[in-house]
mmCIF file of C-alpha atoms and ligand atoms in Angstrom:
data_model
loop_
_atom_site.group_PDB
_atom_site.id
_atom_site.type_symbol
_atom_site.label_atom_id
_atom_site.label_comp_id
_atom_site.label_asym_id
_atom_site.label_seq_id
_atom_site.Cartn_x
_atom_site.Cartn_y
_atom_site.Cartn_z
ATOM 1 C CA MET O 868 -51.446 73.542 -178.822
ATOM 2 C CA SER O 869 -54.685 75.325 -179.754
ATOM 3 C CA LEU O 870 -55.710 78.961 -179.483
ATOM 4 C CA ILE O 871 -59.376 79.761 -178.822
ATOM 5 C CA THR O 872 -60.406 83.416 -179.011
ATOM 6 C CA GLY O 873 -63.528 84.551 -177.210
ATOM 7 C CA ALA O 874 -62.658 81.843 -174.677
ATOM 8 C CA ALA O 875 -64.618 83.419 -171.822
ATOM 9 C CA GLY O 876 -67.772 83.698 -173.897
ATOM 10 C CA PHE O 877 -70.655 81.263 -174.233
ATOM 11 C CA LEU O 878 -69.405 79.240 -177.219
ATOM 12 C CA GLY O 879 -65.691 79.863 -176.587
ATOM 13 C CA SER O 880 -65.866 78.419 -173.088
ATOM 14 C CA HIS O 881 -67.654 75.265 -174.275
ATOM 15 C CA LEU O 882 -65.019 74.864 -176.988
ATOM 16 C CA CYS O 883 -62.250 75.186 -174.383
ATOM 17 C CA ASP O 884 -63.895 72.369 -172.403
ATOM 18 C CA ARG O 885 -64.082 70.174 -175.492
ATOM 19 C CA PHE O 886 -60.510 70.774 -176.591
ATOM 20 C CA ILE O 887 -59.177 70.102 -173.083
ATOM 21 C CA LYS O 888 -61.218 66.887 -173.070
ATOM 22 C CA GLU O 889 -59.700 65.920 -176.423
ATOM 23 C CA GLY O 890 -56.244 66.278 -174.853
ATOM 24 C CA TYR O 891 -55.072 69.575 -176.346
ATOM 25 C CA HIS O 892 -53.140 72.281 -174.581
ATOM 26 C CA VAL O 893 -55.487 75.262 -174.860
ATOM 27 C CA ILE O 894 -54.652 78.947 -174.828
ATOM 28 C CA GLY O 895 -57.860 80.868 -174.207
ATOM 29 C CA MET O 896 -57.849 84.516 -175.240
ATOM 30 C CA ASP O 897 -60.475 87.140 -174.411
ATOM 31 C CA ASN O 898 -60.649 90.879 -173.729
ATOM 32 C CA LEU O 899 -63.535 90.220 -171.305
ATOM 33 C CA ILE O 900 -65.791 92.956 -172.669
ATOM 34 C CA THR O 901 -68.724 90.622 -173.124
ATOM 35 C CA GLY O 902 -67.147 87.391 -171.849
ATOM 36 C CA SER O 903 -66.894 86.356 -168.202
ATOM 37 C CA LEU O 904 -64.082 84.586 -166.373
ATOM 38 C CA LYS O 905 -66.781 82.704 -164.482
ATOM 39 C CA ASN O 906 -67.331 80.627 -167.629
ATOM 40 C CA ILE O 907 -63.758 79.290 -167.541
ATOM 41 C CA GLU O 908 -62.719 79.538 -163.921
ATOM 42 C CA HIS O 909 -62.943 75.756 -163.587
ATOM 43 C CA LEU O 910 -60.169 75.482 -166.199
ATOM 44 C CA PHE O 911 -57.609 77.667 -164.423
ATOM 45 C CA LYS O 912 -56.443 74.858 -162.163
ATOM 46 C CA LEU O 913 -55.600 72.657 -165.149
ATOM 47 C CA GLU O 914 -52.053 72.316 -166.386
ATOM 48 C CA HIS O 915 -53.220 72.326 -169.999
ATOM 49 C CA PHE O 916 -55.055 75.627 -169.927
ATOM 50 C CA GLU O 917 -53.649 79.149 -170.112
ATOM 51 C CA PHE O 918 -55.523 82.409 -170.321
ATOM 52 C CA TYR O 919 -54.382 85.543 -172.148
ATOM 53 C CA HIS O 920 -56.318 88.743 -171.438
ATOM 54 C CA HIS O 921 -55.969 90.333 -174.847
ATOM 55 C CA ASP O 922 -57.987 92.122 -177.524
ATOM 56 C CA VAL O 923 -57.453 90.285 -180.823
ATOM 57 C CA SER O 924 -58.160 93.464 -182.794
ATOM 58 C CA LYS O 925 -54.610 94.382 -181.749
ATOM 59 C CA PHE O 926 -51.523 92.433 -182.832
ATOM 60 C CA VAL O 927 -51.675 88.898 -181.467
ATOM 61 C CA HIS O 928 -48.556 87.151 -180.228
ATOM 62 C CA VAL O 929 -48.465 83.578 -178.985
ATOM 63 C CA PRO O 930 -45.145 81.866 -178.253
ATOM 64 C CA GLY O 931 -44.383 78.350 -179.514
ATOM 65 C CA GLU O 932 -46.216 76.139 -181.936
ATOM 66 C CA LEU O 933 -49.898 76.256 -182.735
ATOM 67 C CA LYS O 934 -51.854 73.512 -184.445
ATOM 68 C CA TYR O 935 -55.340 74.990 -184.430
ATOM 69 C CA ILE O 936 -56.816 78.454 -184.059
ATOM 70 C CA LEU O 937 -60.545 78.911 -183.417
ATOM 71 C CA HIS O 938 -61.684 82.494 -183.770
ATOM 72 C CA PHE O 939 -64.806 82.957 -181.651
ATOM 73 C CA ALA O 940 -64.215 86.441 -180.292
ATOM 74 C CA SER O 941 -67.081 88.823 -181.076
ATOM 75 C CA PRO O 942 -70.087 90.413 -179.458
ATOM 76 C CA ALA O 943 -72.921 88.247 -180.719
ATOM 77 C CA SER O 944 -76.250 89.685 -179.666
ATOM 78 C CA PRO O 945 -78.093 92.558 -181.329
ATOM 79 C CA ILE O 946 -78.000 94.775 -178.240
ATOM 80 C CA ASP O 947 -74.302 94.058 -177.683
ATOM 81 C CA TYR O 948 -73.272 95.019 -181.140
ATOM 82 C CA GLU O 949 -75.480 98.064 -181.120
ATOM 83 C CA LYS O 950 -73.783 99.174 -177.920
ATOM 84 C CA ILE O 951 -70.231 98.520 -179.138
ATOM 85 C CA PRO O 952 -70.509 98.761 -182.922
ATOM 86 C CA ILE O 953 -66.912 99.755 -183.669
ATOM 87 C CA GLN O 954 -65.433 96.943 -181.563
ATOM 88 C CA THR O 955 -67.800 94.524 -183.294
ATOM 89 C CA LEU O 956 -66.601 95.641 -186.719
ATOM 90 C CA LYS O 957 -62.979 95.548 -185.593
ATOM 91 C CA VAL O 958 -62.979 92.073 -184.094
ATOM 92 C CA GLY O 959 -64.573 90.558 -187.216
ATOM 93 C CA SER O 960 -62.239 92.400 -189.598
ATOM 94 C CA LEU O 961 -58.938 93.453 -187.951
ATOM 95 C CA GLY O 962 -59.146 90.634 -185.422
ATOM 96 C CA THR O 963 -59.707 88.065 -188.152
ATOM 97 C CA HIS O 964 -56.825 89.544 -190.161
ATOM 98 C CA ASN O 965 -54.474 89.290 -187.153
ATOM 99 C CA LEU O 966 -55.446 85.669 -186.544
ATOM 100 C CA LEU O 967 -55.089 84.718 -190.210
ATOM 101 C CA GLY O 968 -51.604 86.253 -190.091
ATOM 102 C CA LEU O 969 -50.838 84.298 -186.925
ATOM 103 C CA ALA O 970 -52.108 81.074 -188.543
ATOM 104 C CA ARG O 971 -49.801 81.686 -191.506
ATOM 105 C CA VAL O 972 -46.727 82.232 -189.356
ATOM 106 C CA LYS O 973 -47.518 79.186 -187.216
ATOM 107 C CA LYS O 974 -48.622 77.015 -190.171
ATOM 108 C CA ALA O 975 -51.774 76.414 -188.158
ATOM 109 C CA ARG O 976 -55.260 75.491 -189.345
ATOM 110 C CA ILE O 977 -57.791 78.190 -188.526
ATOM 111 C CA LEU O 978 -61.549 77.881 -188.072
ATOM 112 C CA VAL O 979 -63.516 81.116 -188.006
ATOM 113 C CA ALA O 980 -66.957 81.537 -186.472
ATOM 114 C CA SER O 981 -69.321 82.939 -189.046
ATOM 115 C CA THR O 982 -73.060 83.230 -188.643
ATOM 116 C CA SER O 983 -76.490 82.831 -190.145
ATOM 117 C CA GLU O 984 -76.521 86.663 -190.079
ATOM 118 C CA VAL O 985 -74.533 86.573 -193.332
ATOM 119 C CA TYR O 986 -77.903 85.616 -194.886
ATOM 120 C CA GLY O 987 -79.512 88.750 -193.395
ATOM 121 C CA ASP O 988 -83.304 88.738 -193.566
ATOM 122 C CA PRO O 989 -83.343 85.790 -195.961
ATOM 123 C CA LYS O 990 -85.468 85.552 -199.083
ATOM 124 C CA VAL O 991 -84.622 81.860 -199.460
ATOM 125 C CA HIS O 992 -85.926 79.326 -196.976
ATOM 126 C CA PRO O 993 -84.353 77.251 -195.493
ATOM 127 C CA GLN O 994 -80.943 78.827 -196.015
ATOM 128 C CA ASN O 995 -78.232 76.780 -197.644
ATOM 129 C CA GLU O 996 -74.610 77.738 -198.178
ATOM 130 C CA THR O 997 -75.078 78.758 -201.808
ATOM 131 C CA TYR O 998 -77.491 81.576 -200.860
ATOM 132 C CA TRP O 999 -75.747 84.990 -200.926
ATOM 133 C CA GLY O 1000 -78.052 86.651 -198.467
ATOM 134 C CA HIS O 1001 -80.169 89.770 -198.093
ATOM 135 C CA VAL O 1002 -78.287 92.124 -195.799
ATOM 136 C CA ASN O 1003 -78.826 95.804 -195.056
ATOM 137 C CA PRO O 1004 -75.293 97.287 -195.084
ATOM 138 C CA VAL O 1005 -76.279 100.293 -192.938
ATOM 139 C CA GLY O 1006 -78.955 98.753 -190.709
ATOM 140 C CA LYS O 1007 -79.164 97.875 -187.014
ATOM 141 C CA ARG O 1008 -77.301 94.614 -187.465
ATOM 142 C CA SER O 1009 -74.891 95.750 -190.165
ATOM 143 C CA MET O 1010 -71.867 96.093 -187.863
ATOM 144 C CA TYR O 1011 -72.088 92.389 -187.094
ATOM 145 C CA ASP O 1012 -73.377 91.080 -190.429
ATOM 146 C CA GLU O 1013 -70.905 92.986 -192.579
ATOM 147 C CA ALA O 1014 -67.950 92.260 -190.288
ATOM 148 C CA LYS O 1015 -68.777 88.562 -190.587
ATOM 149 C CA ARG O 1016 -69.176 88.790 -194.354
ATOM 150 C CA PHE O 1017 -65.806 90.555 -194.550
ATOM 151 C CA GLN O 1018 -64.386 87.837 -192.298
ATOM 152 C CA GLU O 1019 -65.533 85.156 -194.720
ATOM 153 C CA ALA O 1020 -64.047 87.037 -197.704
ATOM 154 C CA MET O 1021 -60.738 87.577 -195.907
ATOM 155 C CA THR O 1022 -60.555 83.953 -194.808
ATOM 156 C CA MET O 1023 -61.243 82.730 -198.369
ATOM 157 C CA ALA O 1024 -58.549 85.112 -199.660
ATOM 158 C CA TYR O 1025 -55.966 83.673 -197.254
ATOM 159 C CA HIS O 1026 -56.999 80.207 -198.321
ATOM 160 C CA ASN O 1027 -56.846 80.911 -202.048
ATOM 161 C CA TYR O 1028 -53.848 83.244 -202.091
ATOM 162 C CA HIS O 1029 -51.669 81.846 -199.300
ATOM 163 C CA GLY O 1030 -52.913 78.265 -199.336
ATOM 164 C CA LEU O 1031 -53.801 78.565 -195.638
ATOM 165 C CA GLU O 1032 -55.859 75.728 -194.151
ATOM 166 C CA THR O 1033 -59.108 77.481 -193.271
ATOM 167 C CA ARG O 1034 -62.520 76.342 -192.038
ATOM 168 C CA MET O 1035 -65.695 78.398 -191.747
ATOM 169 C CA VAL O 1036 -68.763 77.579 -189.696
ATOM 170 C CA ARG O 1037 -72.026 79.465 -190.166
ATOM 171 C CA ILE O 1038 -73.603 79.224 -186.741
ATOM 172 C CA PHE O 1039 -77.372 79.434 -186.346
ATOM 173 C CA ASN O 1040 -79.145 80.348 -183.079
ATOM 174 C CA THR O 1041 -77.530 78.306 -180.323
ATOM 175 C CA TYR O 1042 -78.441 78.091 -176.648
ATOM 176 C CA GLY O 1043 -77.346 76.431 -173.440
ATOM 177 C CA PRO O 1044 -75.666 77.000 -170.092
ATOM 178 C CA ARG O 1045 -73.377 80.069 -169.779
ATOM 179 C CA MET O 1046 -75.359 82.346 -172.072
ATOM 180 C CA ARG O 1047 -75.098 85.781 -170.505
ATOM 181 C CA LEU O 1048 -78.305 86.588 -168.664
ATOM 182 C CA ASN O 1049 -78.524 90.186 -169.860
ATOM 183 C CA ASP O 1050 -77.276 89.852 -173.418
ATOM 184 C CA GLY O 1051 -80.770 90.487 -174.795
ATOM 185 C CA ARG O 1052 -80.986 87.196 -176.685
ATOM 186 C CA VAL O 1053 -84.276 85.482 -176.510
ATOM 187 C CA VAL O 1054 -83.272 82.415 -174.472
ATOM 188 C CA PRO O 1055 -81.612 84.212 -171.518
ATOM 189 C CA ALA O 1056 -84.190 87.008 -171.746
ATOM 190 C CA PHE O 1057 -87.113 84.590 -171.306
ATOM 191 C CA MET O 1058 -85.278 82.525 -168.665
ATOM 192 C CA GLY O 1059 -84.453 85.632 -166.622
ATOM 193 C CA GLN O 1060 -87.999 86.950 -166.896
ATOM 194 C CA ALA O 1061 -89.514 83.624 -165.883
ATOM 195 C CA LEU O 1062 -87.195 83.290 -162.884
ATOM 196 C CA ARG O 1063 -87.797 86.870 -161.723
ATOM 197 C CA GLY O 1064 -91.558 86.421 -162.095
ATOM 198 C CA GLU O 1065 -91.844 88.989 -164.896
ATOM 199 C CA ASP O 1066 -93.939 88.767 -168.037
ATOM 200 C CA LEU O 1067 -92.154 87.441 -171.134
ATOM 201 C CA THR O 1068 -91.474 90.112 -173.758
ATOM 202 C CA ILE O 1069 -92.322 89.126 -177.314
ATOM 203 C CA PHE O 1070 -90.977 91.419 -180.006
ATOM 204 C CA GLY O 1071 -93.499 92.002 -182.779
ATOM 205 C CA LYS O 1072 -96.338 89.503 -182.997
ATOM 206 C CA GLY O 1073 -93.972 86.653 -182.237
ATOM 207 C CA ASP O 1074 -94.611 85.023 -185.598
ATOM 208 C CA GLN O 1075 -90.956 85.367 -186.614
ATOM 209 C CA THR O 1076 -89.202 82.016 -186.537
ATOM 210 C CA ARG O 1077 -85.870 80.719 -185.283
ATOM 211 C CA SER O 1078 -84.319 77.260 -185.108
ATOM 212 C CA PHE O 1079 -82.480 76.612 -181.854
ATOM 213 C CA CYS O 1080 -79.456 74.331 -181.520
ATOM 214 C CA TYR O 1081 -78.191 73.002 -178.193
ATOM 215 C CA VAL O 1082 -74.591 74.012 -177.527
ATOM 216 C CA ASP O 1083 -73.169 70.463 -177.248
ATOM 217 C CA ASP O 1084 -74.486 69.639 -180.725
ATOM 218 C CA LEU O 1085 -72.929 72.787 -182.123
ATOM 219 C CA VAL O 1086 -69.545 72.059 -180.525
ATOM 220 C CA GLU O 1087 -69.594 68.541 -182.008
ATOM 221 C CA GLY O 1088 -70.315 69.957 -185.463
ATOM 222 C CA ILE O 1089 -67.511 72.502 -185.124
ATOM 223 C CA TYR O 1090 -65.037 69.887 -183.957
ATOM 224 C CA ARG O 1091 -65.858 67.666 -186.929
ATOM 225 C CA LEU O 1092 -65.595 70.591 -189.335
ATOM 226 C CA LEU O 1093 -62.175 71.522 -187.989
ATOM 227 C CA LEU O 1094 -60.937 67.988 -188.651
ATOM 228 C CA SER O 1095 -62.498 67.877 -192.127
ATOM 229 C CA ASP O 1096 -60.775 69.055 -195.287
ATOM 230 C CA TYR O 1097 -63.474 71.472 -196.470
ATOM 231 C CA ALA O 1098 -62.629 75.177 -196.702
ATOM 232 C CA GLY O 1099 -66.007 76.578 -197.759
ATOM 233 C CA PRO O 1100 -68.697 77.771 -195.340
ATOM 234 C CA VAL O 1101 -70.779 75.090 -193.604
ATOM 235 C CA ASN O 1102 -74.086 75.681 -191.805
ATOM 236 C CA VAL O 1103 -74.236 74.167 -188.343
ATOM 237 C CA GLY O 1104 -77.514 74.459 -186.500
ATOM 238 C CA ASN O 1105 -80.712 72.642 -185.645
ATOM 239 C CA PRO O 1106 -83.293 72.761 -188.460
ATOM 240 C CA LYS O 1107 -86.283 72.401 -186.124
ATOM 241 C CA GLU O 1108 -88.052 75.712 -186.610
ATOM 242 C CA ILE O 1109 -90.458 77.405 -184.189
ATOM 243 C CA THR O 1110 -92.166 80.786 -183.892
ATOM 244 C CA ILE O 1111 -91.009 83.003 -181.040
ATOM 245 C CA LYS O 1112 -94.527 82.976 -179.616
ATOM 246 C CA GLN O 1113 -94.650 79.176 -179.487
ATOM 247 C CA PHE O 1114 -91.188 79.232 -177.977
ATOM 248 C CA ALA O 1115 -92.317 81.617 -175.224
ATOM 249 C CA GLN O 1116 -95.254 79.298 -174.468
ATOM 250 C CA GLU O 1117 -92.862 76.348 -174.169
ATOM 251 C CA ILE O 1118 -90.761 78.325 -171.708
ATOM 252 C CA LEU O 1119 -93.797 79.231 -169.581
ATOM 253 C CA LYS O 1120 -94.635 75.530 -169.394
ATOM 254 C CA LEU O 1121 -91.090 74.426 -168.658
ATOM 255 C CA THR O 1122 -90.544 76.981 -165.909
ATOM 256 C CA GLY O 1123 -94.019 76.553 -164.441
ATOM 257 C CA THR O 1124 -94.559 80.292 -164.215
ATOM 258 C CA LYS O 1125 -97.942 81.942 -164.344
ATOM 259 C CA GLN O 1126 -96.718 85.044 -166.152
ATOM 260 C CA LYS O 1127 -98.215 86.482 -169.337
ATOM 261 C CA LEU O 1128 -96.748 87.211 -172.719
ATOM 262 C CA ILE O 1129 -96.444 90.936 -173.432
ATOM 263 C CA TYR O 1130 -95.759 92.477 -176.804
ATOM 264 C CA LYS O 1131 -93.075 95.072 -177.696
ATOM 265 C CA PRO O 1132 -92.215 96.567 -181.078
ATOM 266 C CA LEU O 1133 -90.172 94.387 -183.417
ATOM 267 C CA PRO O 1134 -86.645 95.840 -183.813
ATOM 268 C CA SER O 1135 -85.794 96.818 -187.392
ATOM 269 C CA ASP O 1136 -83.972 94.263 -189.553
ATOM 270 C CA ASP O 1137 -85.051 91.443 -187.233
ATOM 271 C CA PRO O 1138 -85.147 88.455 -189.605
ATOM 272 C CA ILE O 1139 -88.665 87.090 -190.194
ATOM 273 C CA GLN O 1140 -87.592 83.498 -190.528
ATOM 274 C CA ARG O 1141 -84.469 81.470 -190.092
ATOM 275 C CA GLN O 1142 -83.789 77.783 -190.550
ATOM 276 C CA PRO O 1143 -80.546 76.113 -191.539
ATOM 277 C CA ASP O 1144 -80.352 73.671 -194.411
ATOM 278 C CA ILE O 1145 -77.808 71.215 -192.987
ATOM 279 C CA THR O 1146 -77.599 68.872 -195.970
ATOM 280 C CA LEU O 1147 -73.925 69.747 -196.445
ATOM 281 C CA ALA O 1148 -72.971 69.198 -192.788
ATOM 282 C CA LYS O 1149 -74.806 65.864 -192.762
ATOM 283 C CA LYS O 1150 -72.915 64.663 -195.821
ATOM 284 C CA LEU O 1151 -69.519 66.148 -195.115
ATOM 285 C CA LEU O 1152 -69.300 65.736 -191.345
ATOM 286 C CA LYS O 1153 -71.745 62.871 -190.770
ATOM 287 C CA TRP O 1154 -73.262 65.226 -188.248
ATOM 288 C CA GLN O 1155 -76.723 66.190 -187.160
ATOM 289 C CA PRO O 1156 -78.140 67.537 -183.893
ATOM 290 C CA LYS O 1157 -79.017 64.954 -181.252
ATOM 291 C CA VAL O 1158 -80.443 66.994 -178.355
ATOM 292 C CA ASP O 1159 -84.072 67.988 -178.839
ATOM 293 C CA ARG O 1160 -85.384 71.329 -177.640
ATOM 294 C CA ALA O 1161 -87.239 69.896 -174.642
ATOM 295 C CA GLU O 1162 -84.089 68.258 -173.287
ATOM 296 C CA GLY O 1163 -81.783 71.152 -174.199
ATOM 297 C CA MET O 1164 -84.076 73.698 -172.581
ATOM 298 C CA ARG O 1165 -84.334 71.574 -169.421
ATOM 299 C CA ARG O 1166 -80.540 71.572 -169.101
ATOM 300 C CA THR O 1167 -80.439 75.294 -169.817
ATOM 301 C CA PHE O 1168 -83.094 76.043 -167.215
ATOM 302 C CA GLU O 1169 -81.083 74.074 -164.618
ATOM 303 C CA TYR O 1170 -78.166 76.408 -165.297
ATOM 304 C CA PHE O 1171 -80.210 79.596 -164.982
ATOM 305 C CA LYS O 1172 -81.900 78.284 -161.834
ATOM 306 C CA GLY O 1173 -78.439 77.953 -160.287
ATOM 307 C CA LEU O 1174 -77.705 81.682 -160.606
ATOM 308 C CA SER O 1175 -77.758 83.705 -157.408
ATOM 309 C CA LYS O 1176 -80.484 86.246 -156.695
ATOM 310 C CA ALA O 1177 -77.949 89.026 -157.158
ATOM 311 C CA GLU O 1178 -76.968 87.651 -160.569
ATOM 312 C CA LEU O 1179 -80.601 87.315 -161.599
ATOM 313 C CA ASN O 1180 -81.259 90.933 -160.694
ATOM 314 C CA GLU O 1181 -78.009 92.253 -162.149
ATOM 315 C CA LYS O 1182 -78.964 95.118 -164.375
ATOM 316 C CA GLU O 1183 -75.524 95.902 -165.785
ATOM 317 C CA HIS O 1184 -75.483 94.843 -169.373
ATOM 318 C CA PHE O 1185 -71.793 94.044 -169.558
ATOM 319 C CA SER O 1186 -68.500 95.312 -168.277
ATOM 320 C CA PHE O 1187 -67.533 97.558 -171.178
ATOM 321 C CA GLU O 1188 -67.727 100.787 -169.181
ATOM 322 C CA LYS O 1189 -65.451 99.326 -166.526
ATOM 323 C CA TYR O 1190 -63.075 98.110 -169.205
ATOM 324 C CA ALA O 1191 -63.103 101.389 -171.131
ATOM 325 C CA ARG O 1192 -62.143 103.508 -168.120
ATOM 326 C CA LYS O 1193 -58.870 101.633 -167.606
HETATM 327 N N1 UDP Y 1501 -86.953 88.308 -179.023
HETATM 328 C C1 UDP Y 1501 -88.163 88.492 -178.346
HETATM 329 N N2 UDP Y 1501 -88.103 88.878 -177.022
HETATM 330 C C2 UDP Y 1501 -86.945 89.101 -176.341
HETATM 331 C C3 UDP Y 1501 -85.718 88.900 -177.040
HETATM 332 C C4 UDP Y 1501 -85.778 88.517 -178.384
HETATM 333 O O1 UDP Y 1501 -89.238 88.299 -178.906
HETATM 334 O O2 UDP Y 1501 -86.998 89.465 -175.161
HETATM 335 C C5 UDP Y 1501 -87.001 87.879 -180.432
HETATM 336 C C6 UDP Y 1501 -86.148 88.725 -181.375
HETATM 337 O O3 UDP Y 1501 -86.866 89.849 -181.851
HETATM 338 C C7 UDP Y 1501 -85.840 87.733 -182.472
HETATM 339 C C8 UDP Y 1501 -85.810 86.372 -181.763
HETATM 340 O O4 UDP Y 1501 -86.452 86.576 -180.508
HETATM 341 O O5 UDP Y 1501 -86.866 87.717 -183.442
HETATM 342 C C9 UDP Y 1501 -84.424 85.847 -181.527
HETATM 343 O O6 UDP Y 1501 -83.665 86.869 -180.934
HETATM 344 P P1 UDP Y 1501 -82.141 86.695 -180.530
HETATM 345 O O7 UDP Y 1501 -81.643 88.055 -180.123
HETATM 346 O O8 UDP Y 1501 -82.019 85.603 -179.541
HETATM 347 O O9 UDP Y 1501 -81.392 86.196 -181.850
HETATM 348 P P2 UDP Y 1501 -81.364 86.688 -183.377
HETATM 349 O O10 UDP Y 1501 -82.437 87.738 -183.613
HETATM 350 O O11 UDP Y 1501 -80.007 87.211 -183.605
HETATM 351 O O12 UDP Y 1501 -81.654 85.456 -184.112
#
C-alpha cells in the first residue's frame, strides 16, 4: 500500500498512475486547494485506488500498513504560493512533519518532493547537489523555498536520528499534460495564450534560462530513486537549457499562431538561470531523460488543445476561496 499526497495535482496524479501500473494499492490524498479531481477521476473506478480529501498540514491518519509514502502536496507555482503563503509554509513544514511521523509509525519508506528552488537564484551553474544555494529568506519565493529547505532538514533529521528510510528528490522545471492552465507557470501560460489567440507574455527580456523535463521522465527518475538506497538529495530534471524567449518562439511555431511576444516586468527573485547537474542521478539511478522538448511539447499541446472553450477561458485562479468559505 502506498500513500501519495498531492494526488490530484500535476505530478501527484502522474505518480498515482505509475504506482497503479506497478501494481500497488494507492491511497491518494489532497485538500484540493490547487489540485483537481479531474486529474484522477479515471482512477476512481479502480479497486486499487482510494482518495482521501484531507489537508496533510493537519494530523494524518491512514489505517493498515503502508510501504511507501510520497509527499507531493504543495502549491508549486510562484503565483500560487504568493496567494496562499501560509498554507505553502505549513504543507512543507507541518505537513512534512506529520508524514515523517506517519512513516515512522508504519515503518514505511518516505520520499519527499524537494525542488531546484532550494538553490534560489543560483551563483553556481549548473547546480549540483553539493551547492547550498542563494535564497532570499524574506523574498517573493521565500514561503516555498524556505519551507522546502526546512523539509529537507527535517527529513534528514528523521533519517539520522530515527533511522527512517528517507528519499529526497530535487525537482527542476517539469511540464506535461494536467498542468493547471491558470497556475501562472510558463508552459500553461504560453499554451493558454496561444490557444486563446493572445500575445505571449515574456517576463523581463526573456534571457533568463530554464531546463524543462517531460513529466514521464521525471516520474521514472522518482520511481528509481524511491527504490534506491540513497538518502541524500538527488537532482532530477532535464539539463537541456533554453532562454524563455527562445522557448516562447518554439511555442509560437508549435502552435502555429501568429501572435507576438510582449514584454512584462520580471518578478523579483526570479532566478536568472537554472540547469540541473544530473551526474548523480545518472550514476546512482542509471537514469537520464529520454523525451526531447519537441516531442514533450507536442504531447503537452495535445492535452491543452483538448480543453473545452470554457476551461480555456476560465479566469478563476484556483478554488481556494470556495474551499476557505466552508
Ligand atoms: N515566465 C514568463 N511569462 C509567463 C510566465 C513565466 O516569461 O507568462 C517566466 C518566469 O518569469 C520565469 C520562467 O518563465 O523566468 C519560468 O517560470 P515558471 O513560473 O514556469 O517557473 P519557475 O520560475 O519557478 O522556474
